[in-house]
mmCIF file of C-alpha atoms in Angstrom:
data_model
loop_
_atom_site.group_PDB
_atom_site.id
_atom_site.type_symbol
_atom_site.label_atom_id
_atom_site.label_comp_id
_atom_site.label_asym_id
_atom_site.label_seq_id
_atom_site.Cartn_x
_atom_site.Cartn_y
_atom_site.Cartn_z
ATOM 1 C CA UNK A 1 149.766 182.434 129.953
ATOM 2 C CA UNK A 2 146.813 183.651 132.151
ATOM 3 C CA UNK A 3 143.084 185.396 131.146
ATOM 4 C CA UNK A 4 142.728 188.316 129.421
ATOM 5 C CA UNK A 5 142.505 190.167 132.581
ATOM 6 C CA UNK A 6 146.061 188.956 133.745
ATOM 7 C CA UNK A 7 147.048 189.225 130.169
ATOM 8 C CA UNK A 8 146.174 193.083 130.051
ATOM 9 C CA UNK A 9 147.591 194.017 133.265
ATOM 10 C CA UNK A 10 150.964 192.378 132.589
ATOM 11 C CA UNK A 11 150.759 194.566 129.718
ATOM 12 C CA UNK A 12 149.846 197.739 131.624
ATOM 13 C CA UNK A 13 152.392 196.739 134.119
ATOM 14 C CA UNK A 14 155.062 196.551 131.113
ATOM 15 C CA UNK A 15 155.739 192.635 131.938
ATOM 16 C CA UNK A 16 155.306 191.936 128.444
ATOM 17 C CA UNK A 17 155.108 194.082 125.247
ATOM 18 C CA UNK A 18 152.570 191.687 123.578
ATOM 19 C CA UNK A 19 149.739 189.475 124.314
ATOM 20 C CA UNK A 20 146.944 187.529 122.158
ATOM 21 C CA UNK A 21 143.515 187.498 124.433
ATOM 22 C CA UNK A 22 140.134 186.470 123.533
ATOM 23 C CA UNK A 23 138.365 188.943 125.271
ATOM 24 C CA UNK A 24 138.037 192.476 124.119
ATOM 25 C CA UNK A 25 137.609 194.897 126.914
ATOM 26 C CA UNK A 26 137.552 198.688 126.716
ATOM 27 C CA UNK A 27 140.560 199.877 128.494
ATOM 28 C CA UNK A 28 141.801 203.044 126.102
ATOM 29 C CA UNK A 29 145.765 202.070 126.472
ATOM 30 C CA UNK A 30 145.535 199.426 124.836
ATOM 31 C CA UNK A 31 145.530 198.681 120.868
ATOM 32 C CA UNK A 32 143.143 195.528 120.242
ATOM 33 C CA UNK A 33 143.953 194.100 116.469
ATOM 34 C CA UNK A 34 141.318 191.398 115.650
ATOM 35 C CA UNK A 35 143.522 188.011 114.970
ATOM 36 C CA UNK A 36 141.738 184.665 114.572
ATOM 37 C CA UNK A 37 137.896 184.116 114.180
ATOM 38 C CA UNK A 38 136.753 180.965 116.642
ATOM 39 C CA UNK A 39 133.844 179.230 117.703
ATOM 40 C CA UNK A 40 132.959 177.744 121.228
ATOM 41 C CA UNK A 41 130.790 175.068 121.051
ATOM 42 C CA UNK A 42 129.546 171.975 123.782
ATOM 43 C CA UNK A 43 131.758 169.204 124.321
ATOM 44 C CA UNK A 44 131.647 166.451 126.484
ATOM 45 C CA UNK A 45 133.547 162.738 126.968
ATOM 46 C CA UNK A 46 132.984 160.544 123.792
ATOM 47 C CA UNK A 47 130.987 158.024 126.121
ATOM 48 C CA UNK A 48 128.567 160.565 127.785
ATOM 49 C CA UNK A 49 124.927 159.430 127.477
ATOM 50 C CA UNK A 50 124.138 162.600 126.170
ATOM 51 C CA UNK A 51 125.930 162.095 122.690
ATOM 52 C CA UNK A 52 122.785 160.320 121.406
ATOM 53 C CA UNK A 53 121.020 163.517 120.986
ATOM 54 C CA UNK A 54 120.844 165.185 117.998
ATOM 55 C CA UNK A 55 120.619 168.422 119.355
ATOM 56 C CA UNK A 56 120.127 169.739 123.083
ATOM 57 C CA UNK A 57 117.514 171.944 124.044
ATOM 58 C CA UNK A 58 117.800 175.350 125.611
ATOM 59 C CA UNK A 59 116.335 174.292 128.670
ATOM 60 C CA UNK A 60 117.975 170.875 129.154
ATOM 61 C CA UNK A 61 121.112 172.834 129.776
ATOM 62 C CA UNK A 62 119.672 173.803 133.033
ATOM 63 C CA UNK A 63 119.835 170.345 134.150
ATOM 64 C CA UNK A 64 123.510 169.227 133.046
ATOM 65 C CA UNK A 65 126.500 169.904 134.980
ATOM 66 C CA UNK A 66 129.610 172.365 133.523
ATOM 67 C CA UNK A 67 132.940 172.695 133.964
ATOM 68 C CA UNK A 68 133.826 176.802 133.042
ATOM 69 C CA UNK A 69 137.131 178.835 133.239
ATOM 70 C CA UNK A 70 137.362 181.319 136.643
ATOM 71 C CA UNK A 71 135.916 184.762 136.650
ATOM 72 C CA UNK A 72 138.468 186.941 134.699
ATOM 73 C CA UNK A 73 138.318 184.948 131.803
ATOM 74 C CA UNK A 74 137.610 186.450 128.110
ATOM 75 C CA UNK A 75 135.775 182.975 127.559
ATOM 76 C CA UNK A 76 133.363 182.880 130.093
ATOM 77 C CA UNK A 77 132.386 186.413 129.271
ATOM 78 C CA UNK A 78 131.715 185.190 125.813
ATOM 79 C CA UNK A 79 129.854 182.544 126.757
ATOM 80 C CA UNK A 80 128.161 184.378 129.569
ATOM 81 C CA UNK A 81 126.795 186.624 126.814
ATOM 82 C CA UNK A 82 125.688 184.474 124.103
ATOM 83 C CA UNK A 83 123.942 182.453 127.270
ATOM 84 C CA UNK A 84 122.268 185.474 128.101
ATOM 85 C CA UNK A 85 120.742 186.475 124.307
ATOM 86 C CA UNK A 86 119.161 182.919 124.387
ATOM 87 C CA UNK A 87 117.311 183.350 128.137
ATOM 88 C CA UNK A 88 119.986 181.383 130.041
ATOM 89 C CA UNK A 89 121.706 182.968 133.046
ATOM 90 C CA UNK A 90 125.330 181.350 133.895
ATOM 91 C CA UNK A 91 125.337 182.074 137.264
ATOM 92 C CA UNK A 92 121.786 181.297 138.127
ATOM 93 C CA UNK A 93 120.314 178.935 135.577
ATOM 94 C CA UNK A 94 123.639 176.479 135.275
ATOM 95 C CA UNK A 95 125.128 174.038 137.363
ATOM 96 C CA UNK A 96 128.514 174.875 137.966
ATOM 97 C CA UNK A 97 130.348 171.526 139.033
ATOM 98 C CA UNK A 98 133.867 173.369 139.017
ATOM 99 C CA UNK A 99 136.074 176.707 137.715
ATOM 100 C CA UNK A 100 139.433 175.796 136.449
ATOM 101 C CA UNK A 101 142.090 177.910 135.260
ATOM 102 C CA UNK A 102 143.085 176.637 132.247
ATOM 103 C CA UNK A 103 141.687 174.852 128.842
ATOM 104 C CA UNK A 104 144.183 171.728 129.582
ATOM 105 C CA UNK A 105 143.149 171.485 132.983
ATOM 106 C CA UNK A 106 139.222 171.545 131.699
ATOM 107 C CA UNK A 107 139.863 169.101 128.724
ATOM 108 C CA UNK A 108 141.474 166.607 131.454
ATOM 109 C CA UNK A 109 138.369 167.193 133.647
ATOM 110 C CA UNK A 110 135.889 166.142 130.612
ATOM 111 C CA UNK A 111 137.739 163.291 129.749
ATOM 112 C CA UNK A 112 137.114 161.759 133.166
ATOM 113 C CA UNK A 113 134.071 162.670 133.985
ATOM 114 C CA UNK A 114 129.986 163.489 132.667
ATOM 115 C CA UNK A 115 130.180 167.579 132.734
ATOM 116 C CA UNK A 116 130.047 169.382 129.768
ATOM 117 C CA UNK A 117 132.127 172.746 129.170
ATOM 118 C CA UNK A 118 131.910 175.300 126.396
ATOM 119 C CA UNK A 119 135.225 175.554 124.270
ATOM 120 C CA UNK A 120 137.306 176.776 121.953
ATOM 121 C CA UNK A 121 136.790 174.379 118.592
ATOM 122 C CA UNK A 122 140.455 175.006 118.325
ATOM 123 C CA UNK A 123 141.491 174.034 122.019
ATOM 124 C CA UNK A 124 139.761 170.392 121.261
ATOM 125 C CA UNK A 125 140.539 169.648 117.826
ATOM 126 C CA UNK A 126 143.075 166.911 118.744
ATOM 127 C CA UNK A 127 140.372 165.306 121.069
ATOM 128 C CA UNK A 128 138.076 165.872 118.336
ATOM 129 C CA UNK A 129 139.895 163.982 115.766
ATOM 130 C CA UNK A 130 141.134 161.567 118.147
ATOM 131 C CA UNK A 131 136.906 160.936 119.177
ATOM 132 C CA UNK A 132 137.689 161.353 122.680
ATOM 133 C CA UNK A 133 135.464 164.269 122.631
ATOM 134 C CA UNK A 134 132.687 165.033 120.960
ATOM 135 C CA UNK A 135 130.645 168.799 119.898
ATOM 136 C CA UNK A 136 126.881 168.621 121.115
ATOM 137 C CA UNK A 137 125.280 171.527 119.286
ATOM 138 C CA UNK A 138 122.450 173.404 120.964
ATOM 139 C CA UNK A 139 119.318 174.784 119.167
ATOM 140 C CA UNK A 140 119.306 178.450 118.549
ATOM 141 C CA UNK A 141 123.240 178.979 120.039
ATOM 142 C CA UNK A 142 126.459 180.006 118.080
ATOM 143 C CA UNK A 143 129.157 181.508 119.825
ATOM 144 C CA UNK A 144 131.947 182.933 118.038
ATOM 145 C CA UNK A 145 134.472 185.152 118.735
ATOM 146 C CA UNK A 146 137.957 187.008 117.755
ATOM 147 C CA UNK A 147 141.332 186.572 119.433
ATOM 148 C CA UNK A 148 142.880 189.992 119.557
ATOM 149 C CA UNK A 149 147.269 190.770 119.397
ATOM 150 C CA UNK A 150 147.134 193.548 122.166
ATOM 151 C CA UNK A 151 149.929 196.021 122.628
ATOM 152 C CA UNK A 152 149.950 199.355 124.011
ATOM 153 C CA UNK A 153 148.736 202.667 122.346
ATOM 154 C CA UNK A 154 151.504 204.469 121.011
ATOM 155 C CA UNK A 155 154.542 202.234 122.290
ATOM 156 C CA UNK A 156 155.484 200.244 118.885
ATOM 157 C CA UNK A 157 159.157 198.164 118.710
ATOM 158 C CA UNK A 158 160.418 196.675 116.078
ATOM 159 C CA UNK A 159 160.611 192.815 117.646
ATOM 160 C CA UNK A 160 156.887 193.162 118.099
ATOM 161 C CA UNK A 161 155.864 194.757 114.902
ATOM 162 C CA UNK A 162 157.966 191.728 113.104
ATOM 163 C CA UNK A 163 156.176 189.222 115.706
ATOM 164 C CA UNK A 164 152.833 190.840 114.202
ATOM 165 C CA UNK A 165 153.853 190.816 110.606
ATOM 166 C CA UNK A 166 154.793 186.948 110.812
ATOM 167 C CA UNK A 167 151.918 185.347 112.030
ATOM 168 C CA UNK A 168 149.776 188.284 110.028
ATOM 169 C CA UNK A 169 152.100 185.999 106.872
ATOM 170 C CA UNK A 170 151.619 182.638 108.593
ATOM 171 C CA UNK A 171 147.472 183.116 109.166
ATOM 172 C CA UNK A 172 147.173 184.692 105.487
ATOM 173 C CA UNK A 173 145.593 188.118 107.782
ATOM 174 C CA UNK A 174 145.473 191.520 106.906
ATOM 175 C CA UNK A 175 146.599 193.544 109.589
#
């Protein structure tokens, strides 16, 4: 468990012969194999004011206050660049209450509290479905992305290959 950063090194570094990251960087050692198509979108608490809205505005964003995972992460690279294409600059333009380290420690965060974070529909679907959280959509912005099953160029074993070819069978994929 860790960012894709982590998640890549300890791969590198032979701690692990497998890993599934969001991010996709460029580092030639390593053999990125597109896994499961997500979207992040805005969440905040069910009882945040903002809920009313039907939709927030690009510039409104500039005035609420976000939780976002630590430098590192595959997820606030995404979001950093789909920011970007719509004239919004993370580390300028956005109020950064707090970086945590993980999507349970964010989700915990939003519950008690009127920050807003950009997540994985996946991560929240519980809180979705159990309305303690609620999706905010914001004009002109879609971010989606793939996870990714890294392993390392040229080093295949058989455990991993059948790890691959199970949840390739469980997700319906075509690796």
């Amino acid at each position: 468990n860790g960012n894709t950063e982590q998640i890549e090194n300890a791969l590198i570094n032979k701690e692990i012969e497998i890993g599934i990251v969001e991010g996709q960087s460029k580092n030639q050692s390593i053999k990125y194999i597109p896994f499961l198509k997500d979207e992040l979108v805005l969440v905040c608490r069910s009882g945040n004011p903002l809920v009313q809205e039907s939709e927030i505005a690009v510039d409104d964003l500039k005035s609420m206050r976000f939780i976002t995972r630590e430098r590192g992460s595959g997820t606030l690279e995404v979001i950093e660049y789909a920011l970007k294409q719509i004239g919004v600059k993370m580390t300028t333009d956005l109020q950064v209450e707090m970086q945590l380290g993980s999507t349970e420690s964010i989700k915990s965060y939003l519950l008690n509290s009127d920050c807003f974070a950009f997540m994985s529909i996946h991560a929240v679907s519980n809180e979705l479905k159990n309305n303690e959280l609620v999706v905010l959509d914001v004009e002109n912005l879609c971010i989606e992305r793939y996870f990714y099953i890294i392993t390392l160029v040229g080093k295949s074993d058989s455990l991993s290959e059948l790890f691959i070819q199970n949840l390739s069978a469980y997700y319906n994929l075509k690796l």
